[in-house]
Amino acid sequence: AQSVTQLDSHVSVSEGTPVLLRCNYSSSYSPSLFWYVQHPNKGLQLLLKYTSAATLVKGINGFEAEFKKSETSFHLTKPSAHMSDAAEYFCVVSFTGTASKLTFGTGTRLQVTL
Amino acid sequence: EAQVTQNPRYLITVTGKKLTVTCSQNMNHEYMSWYRQDPGLGLRQIYYSMNVEVTDKGDVPEGYKVSRKEKRNFPLILESPSPNQTSLYFCASSSINRDRRNTEAFFGQGTRLTVV
């Protein structure tokens, strides 16, 4: 079965400290992987994407993610959190196959404190 | 400007009164889909469409209908809404690459539906 798991439903960090949001996927097919961010009362915005090129992907606002096939992971990181990073983050996977679809993780809410 | 447009943004309706939420994209994308977002459950796919006249059920299709008569439009229809369909709905579109994987998805701004 194809699935994606975000390991933390809520993460709290202090401003200026590193951010790590974890995502694992389960599939026997090669995936495309995405991270989206949703600020309160807003739509979803693409942060970054992996589509079988470089395994370390850089996105907007200083975020990056590394695709690790052996660990089936695509964790999102940022060296230094900013207050404006407080939002909900979704890991999204598209699996190769005849039934193409986007599969969403359940989301991680990032809280940034002073 | 590339965009996905949903209407309305907010809707309050009564149980059983048919409603339609419209979705339109201007990027000539083949793939369009509808999601509902509920607290603690993330986004769950309702229906998707791979191209004109090609639609299929997602994970939570009960109580919903869709149609894809034109490439740009993908309306979501609730024939007889019930309170458990109160949710935040998103429409999305993307293209499909040669490996039959979705490229980046573009999302509408969302429709907050309340059924009383």
mmCIF file of C-alpha atoms in Angstrom:
data_model
loop_
_atom_site.group_PDB
_atom_site.id
_atom_site.type_symbol
_atom_site.label_atom_id
_atom_site.label_comp_id
_atom_site.label_asym_id
_atom_site.label_seq_id
_atom_site.Cartn_x
_atom_site.Cartn_y
_atom_site.Cartn_z
ATOM 1 C CA ALA A 1 0.000 0.000 0.000
ATOM 2 C CA GLN A 2 1.108 3.526 -0.716
ATOM 3 C CA SER A 3 1.158 5.852 2.261
ATOM 4 C CA VAL A 4 2.942 8.805 3.779
ATOM 5 C CA THR A 5 3.520 9.357 7.492
ATOM 6 C CA GLN A 6 4.394 12.584 9.225
ATOM 7 C CA LEU A 7 5.893 11.463 12.478
ATOM 8 C CA ASP A 8 5.024 14.518 14.565
ATOM 9 C CA SER A 9 1.660 16.203 14.687
ATOM 10 C CA HIS A 10 3.089 19.191 16.545
ATOM 11 C CA VAL A 11 6.609 20.617 16.785
ATOM 12 C CA SER A 12 7.630 23.583 18.917
ATOM 13 C CA VAL A 13 10.963 25.400 18.501
ATOM 14 C CA SER A 14 12.446 28.650 19.695
ATOM 15 C CA GLU A 15 13.127 31.405 17.199
ATOM 16 C CA GLY A 16 16.643 31.056 15.804
ATOM 17 C CA THR A 17 16.931 27.310 16.465
ATOM 18 C CA PRO A 18 16.843 24.555 13.824
ATOM 19 C CA VAL A 19 13.635 23.039 12.510
ATOM 20 C CA LEU A 20 13.178 19.347 11.673
ATOM 21 C CA LEU A 21 9.853 18.027 10.375
ATOM 22 C CA ARG A 22 9.873 14.327 9.627
ATOM 23 C CA CYS A 23 8.221 12.463 6.778
ATOM 24 C CA ASN A 24 8.367 8.822 5.746
ATOM 25 C CA TYR A 25 6.667 7.175 2.802
ATOM 26 C CA SER A 26 5.806 3.618 2.022
ATOM 27 C CA SER A 27 5.843 2.407 -1.544
ATOM 28 C CA SER A 28 7.579 0.055 -3.902
ATOM 29 C CA TYR A 29 7.480 2.671 -6.652
ATOM 30 C CA SER A 30 9.666 5.709 -7.240
ATOM 31 C CA PRO A 31 7.895 8.728 -5.841
ATOM 32 C CA SER A 32 7.786 12.428 -6.410
ATOM 33 C CA LEU A 33 7.842 14.199 -3.058
ATOM 34 C CA PHE A 34 6.643 17.623 -2.020
ATOM 35 C CA TRP A 35 6.394 19.782 1.060
ATOM 36 C CA TYR A 36 3.585 22.306 1.279
ATOM 37 C CA VAL A 37 2.953 24.974 3.893
ATOM 38 C CA GLN A 38 -0.414 26.299 5.004
ATOM 39 C CA HIS A 39 -0.606 29.484 7.025
ATOM 40 C CA PRO A 40 -3.764 30.114 9.053
ATOM 41 C CA ASN A 41 -6.795 30.717 6.866
ATOM 42 C CA LYS A 42 -4.721 30.408 3.720
ATOM 43 C CA GLY A 43 -4.364 27.928 0.882
ATOM 44 C CA LEU A 44 -1.419 25.600 0.373
ATOM 45 C CA GLN A 45 1.887 26.880 -0.947
ATOM 46 C CA LEU A 46 4.648 24.708 -2.370
ATOM 47 C CA LEU A 47 7.876 24.865 -0.358
ATOM 48 C CA LEU A 48 9.970 22.426 -2.373
ATOM 49 C CA LYS A 49 9.808 19.279 -4.474
ATOM 50 C CA TYR A 50 11.889 16.209 -5.298
ATOM 51 C CA THR A 51 11.421 14.641 -8.718
ATOM 52 C CA SER A 52 14.378 12.215 -9.056
ATOM 53 C CA ALA A 53 17.107 14.766 -9.648
ATOM 54 C CA ALA A 54 19.364 15.939 -6.786
ATOM 55 C CA THR A 55 18.574 14.247 -3.474
ATOM 56 C CA LEU A 56 19.086 17.463 -1.497
ATOM 57 C CA VAL A 57 16.390 19.896 -2.485
ATOM 58 C CA LYS A 58 16.357 23.574 -1.610
ATOM 59 C CA GLY A 59 13.088 25.436 -1.355
ATOM 60 C CA ILE A 60 11.760 28.834 -0.495
ATOM 61 C CA ASN A 61 12.301 30.719 2.765
ATOM 62 C CA GLY A 62 15.484 28.790 3.631
ATOM 63 C CA PHE A 63 13.877 25.351 3.844
ATOM 64 C CA GLU A 64 15.476 22.252 2.409
ATOM 65 C CA ALA A 65 14.793 18.512 2.384
ATOM 66 C CA GLU A 66 16.841 15.411 1.682
ATOM 67 C CA PHE A 67 15.480 12.374 -0.113
ATOM 68 C CA LYS A 68 16.884 9.177 1.430
ATOM 69 C CA LYS A 69 15.733 6.177 -0.527
ATOM 70 C CA SER A 70 17.237 3.619 1.877
ATOM 71 C CA GLU A 71 15.257 5.157 4.743
ATOM 72 C CA THR A 72 12.196 6.072 2.604
ATOM 73 C CA SER A 73 12.328 9.512 4.181
ATOM 74 C CA PHE A 74 12.026 13.116 3.064
ATOM 75 C CA HIS A 75 12.560 15.234 6.175
ATOM 76 C CA LEU A 76 12.194 19.019 6.023
ATOM 77 C CA THR A 77 14.798 21.198 7.726
ATOM 78 C CA LYS A 78 15.663 24.825 8.266
ATOM 79 C CA PRO A 79 18.782 26.018 10.082
ATOM 80 C CA SER A 80 17.128 28.886 11.948
ATOM 81 C CA ALA A 81 13.414 29.256 12.628
ATOM 82 C CA HIS A 82 11.613 32.549 12.226
ATOM 83 C CA MET A 83 8.331 33.566 13.776
ATOM 84 C CA SER A 84 6.774 33.724 10.308
ATOM 85 C CA ASP A 85 7.467 29.989 9.871
ATOM 86 C CA ALA A 86 4.661 29.133 12.279
ATOM 87 C CA ALA A 87 2.183 27.202 10.134
ATOM 88 C CA GLU A 88 1.034 23.714 9.216
ATOM 89 C CA TYR A 89 3.293 21.673 6.971
ATOM 90 C CA PHE A 90 2.237 18.801 4.755
ATOM 91 C CA CYS A 91 4.397 16.111 3.199
ATOM 92 C CA VAL A 92 2.865 14.988 -0.081
ATOM 93 C CA VAL A 93 3.788 12.068 -2.299
ATOM 94 C CA SER A 94 2.934 11.126 -5.843
ATOM 95 C CA PHE A 95 3.652 7.526 -6.743
ATOM 96 C CA THR A 96 4.414 6.176 -10.176
ATOM 97 C CA GLY A 97 1.625 4.040 -11.467
ATOM 98 C CA THR A 98 -1.589 3.893 -13.357
ATOM 99 C CA ALA A 99 -3.572 5.590 -10.626
ATOM 100 C CA SER A 100 -1.630 8.782 -10.222
ATOM 101 C CA LYS A 101 -2.702 10.732 -7.187
ATOM 102 C CA LEU A 102 -1.293 12.932 -4.501
ATOM 103 C CA THR A 103 -1.208 11.341 -1.067
ATOM 104 C CA PHE A 104 -1.045 13.723 1.888
ATOM 105 C CA GLY A 105 0.429 13.242 5.307
ATOM 106 C CA THR A 106 -1.733 14.341 8.216
ATOM 107 C CA GLY A 107 0.311 17.493 8.735
ATOM 108 C CA THR A 108 2.715 18.895 11.322
ATOM 109 C CA ARG A 109 1.884 22.098 13.102
ATOM 110 C CA LEU A 110 5.033 24.144 13.710
ATOM 111 C CA GLN A 111 5.002 26.540 16.617
ATOM 112 C CA VAL A 112 7.800 29.102 16.951
ATOM 113 C CA THR A 113 8.329 30.774 20.311
ATOM 114 C CA LEU A 114 10.412 33.767 21.338
ATOM 115 C CA GLU B 1 -1.030 34.549 -13.646
ATOM 116 C CA ALA B 2 -1.254 30.795 -13.097
ATOM 117 C CA GLN B 3 -4.051 30.074 -10.696
ATOM 118 C CA VAL B 4 -6.803 27.809 -9.473
ATOM 119 C CA THR B 5 -10.017 29.637 -8.667
ATOM 120 C CA GLN B 6 -12.663 28.265 -6.337
ATOM 121 C CA ASN B 7 -16.034 29.741 -5.624
ATOM 122 C CA PRO B 8 -17.553 30.467 -3.232
ATOM 123 C CA ARG B 9 -14.961 30.978 -0.475
ATOM 124 C CA TYR B 10 -17.539 30.605 2.267
ATOM 125 C CA LEU B 11 -20.906 28.861 2.194
ATOM 126 C CA ILE B 12 -23.515 28.093 4.821
ATOM 127 C CA THR B 13 -26.353 25.861 3.722
ATOM 128 C CA VAL B 14 -29.068 23.621 5.138
ATOM 129 C CA THR B 15 -29.221 19.864 5.111
ATOM 130 C CA GLY B 16 -30.469 18.449 1.823
ATOM 131 C CA LYS B 17 -30.136 21.565 -0.306
ATOM 132 C CA LYS B 18 -28.073 20.775 -3.383
ATOM 133 C CA LEU B 19 -24.995 22.891 -3.907
ATOM 134 C CA THR B 20 -22.078 23.188 -6.305
ATOM 135 C CA VAL B 21 -18.583 24.462 -5.620
ATOM 136 C CA THR B 22 -16.831 25.568 -8.788
ATOM 137 C CA CYS B 23 -13.163 25.132 -9.615
ATOM 138 C CA SER B 24 -11.337 26.497 -12.626
ATOM 139 C CA GLN B 25 -7.658 26.429 -13.628
ATOM 140 C CA ASN B 26 -5.859 28.374 -16.361
ATOM 141 C CA MET B 27 -2.746 26.206 -16.742
ATOM 142 C CA ASN B 28 -4.086 23.561 -19.142
ATOM 143 C CA HIS B 29 -3.437 20.874 -16.518
ATOM 144 C CA GLU B 30 -4.661 17.368 -17.151
ATOM 145 C CA TYR B 31 -5.060 16.406 -13.513
ATOM 146 C CA MET B 32 -7.568 17.992 -11.162
ATOM 147 C CA SER B 33 -8.760 16.872 -7.767
ATOM 148 C CA TRP B 34 -10.842 17.776 -4.750
ATOM 149 C CA TYR B 35 -9.820 17.435 -1.120
ATOM 150 C CA ARG B 36 -11.460 18.036 2.181
ATOM 151 C CA GLN B 37 -9.456 19.136 5.177
ATOM 152 C CA ASP B 38 -10.548 18.243 8.700
ATOM 153 C CA PRO B 39 -8.645 18.786 11.953
ATOM 154 C CA GLY B 40 -6.194 15.966 12.692
ATOM 155 C CA LEU B 41 -6.911 14.217 9.389
ATOM 156 C CA GLY B 42 -4.924 16.311 6.928
ATOM 157 C CA LEU B 43 -6.244 16.517 3.395
ATOM 158 C CA ARG B 44 -8.237 13.595 2.084
ATOM 159 C CA GLN B 45 -8.974 13.158 -1.576
ATOM 160 C CA ILE B 46 -12.627 13.108 -2.613
ATOM 161 C CA TYR B 47 -12.440 12.700 -6.383
ATOM 162 C CA TYR B 48 -9.869 13.211 -9.063
ATOM 163 C CA SER B 49 -9.787 13.511 -12.822
ATOM 164 C CA MET B 50 -6.974 12.546 -15.166
ATOM 165 C CA ASN B 51 -8.487 14.395 -18.130
ATOM 166 C CA VAL B 52 -11.759 15.455 -19.753
ATOM 167 C CA GLU B 53 -14.534 12.927 -19.117
ATOM 168 C CA VAL B 54 -12.195 10.809 -16.934
ATOM 169 C CA THR B 55 -13.002 10.889 -13.220
ATOM 170 C CA ASP B 56 -12.406 8.488 -10.373
ATOM 171 C CA LYS B 57 -13.099 8.138 -6.681
ATOM 172 C CA GLY B 58 -10.576 9.176 -4.122
ATOM 173 C CA ASP B 59 -10.505 8.108 -0.497
ATOM 174 C CA VAL B 60 -13.751 9.732 0.700
ATOM 175 C CA PRO B 61 -16.170 9.997 -2.273
ATOM 176 C CA GLU B 62 -19.471 9.234 -0.492
ATOM 177 C CA GLY B 63 -21.986 12.055 -0.809
ATOM 178 C CA TYR B 64 -20.118 13.879 -3.579
ATOM 179 C CA LYS B 65 -20.248 14.026 -7.354
ATOM 180 C CA VAL B 66 -17.952 15.638 -9.893
ATOM 181 C CA SER B 67 -17.856 16.222 -13.620
ATOM 182 C CA ARG B 68 -15.119 17.134 -16.096
ATOM 183 C CA LYS B 69 -16.761 18.337 -19.284
ATOM 184 C CA GLU B 70 -14.002 20.847 -20.038
ATOM 185 C CA LYS B 71 -10.331 20.672 -19.207
ATOM 186 C CA ARG B 72 -10.312 23.846 -17.139
ATOM 187 C CA ASN B 73 -13.354 23.179 -14.924
ATOM 188 C CA PHE B 74 -13.958 20.563 -12.248
ATOM 189 C CA PRO B 75 -17.040 21.340 -10.142
ATOM 190 C CA LEU B 76 -17.829 19.532 -6.902
ATOM 191 C CA ILE B 77 -21.503 18.724 -6.379
ATOM 192 C CA LEU B 78 -23.211 17.857 -3.117
ATOM 193 C CA GLU B 79 -26.622 16.524 -4.094
ATOM 194 C CA SER B 80 -27.953 16.318 -0.535
ATOM 195 C CA PRO B 81 -25.487 17.877 1.916
ATOM 196 C CA SER B 82 -25.348 16.628 5.481
ATOM 197 C CA PRO B 83 -23.697 18.134 8.588
ATOM 198 C CA ASN B 84 -20.800 15.655 8.387
ATOM 199 C CA GLN B 85 -19.788 17.348 5.137
ATOM 200 C CA THR B 86 -19.003 20.536 7.011
ATOM 201 C CA SER B 87 -15.345 21.025 6.150
ATOM 202 C CA LEU B 88 -12.741 23.067 4.318
ATOM 203 C CA TYR B 89 -12.521 22.050 0.666
ATOM 204 C CA PHE B 90 -9.618 22.526 -1.725
ATOM 205 C CA CYS B 91 -9.417 22.088 -5.439
ATOM 206 C CA ALA B 92 -6.033 21.387 -7.015
ATOM 207 C CA SER B 93 -4.586 20.916 -10.464
ATOM 208 C CA SER B 94 -1.304 19.586 -11.800
ATOM 209 C CA SER B 95 0.199 18.151 -14.933
ATOM 210 C CA ILE B 96 1.345 14.544 -15.241
ATOM 211 C CA ASN B 97 4.871 13.709 -16.393
ATOM 212 C CA ARG B 98 6.011 10.807 -18.566
ATOM 213 C CA ASP B 99 6.336 8.550 -15.507
ATOM 214 C CA ARG B 100 2.671 9.189 -14.773
ATOM 215 C CA ARG B 101 3.541 11.072 -11.613
ATOM 216 C CA ASN B 102 2.034 14.399 -10.674
ATOM 217 C CA THR B 103 4.165 17.459 -10.975
ATOM 218 C CA GLU B 104 3.691 20.370 -8.601
ATOM 219 C CA ALA B 105 0.050 20.848 -7.598
ATOM 220 C CA PHE B 106 -1.555 24.267 -7.533
ATOM 221 C CA PHE B 107 -4.299 24.784 -4.996
ATOM 222 C CA GLY B 108 -7.290 27.025 -4.845
ATOM 223 C CA GLN B 109 -7.846 29.260 -1.827
ATOM 224 C CA GLY B 110 -10.354 26.896 -0.282
ATOM 225 C CA THR B 111 -14.099 26.835 0.349
ATOM 226 C CA ARG B 112 -15.292 26.704 3.925
ATOM 227 C CA LEU B 113 -18.617 24.883 3.908
ATOM 228 C CA THR B 114 -20.988 24.683 6.845
ATOM 229 C CA VAL B 115 -24.048 22.454 6.651
ATOM 230 C CA VAL B 116 -26.648 23.061 9.367
#
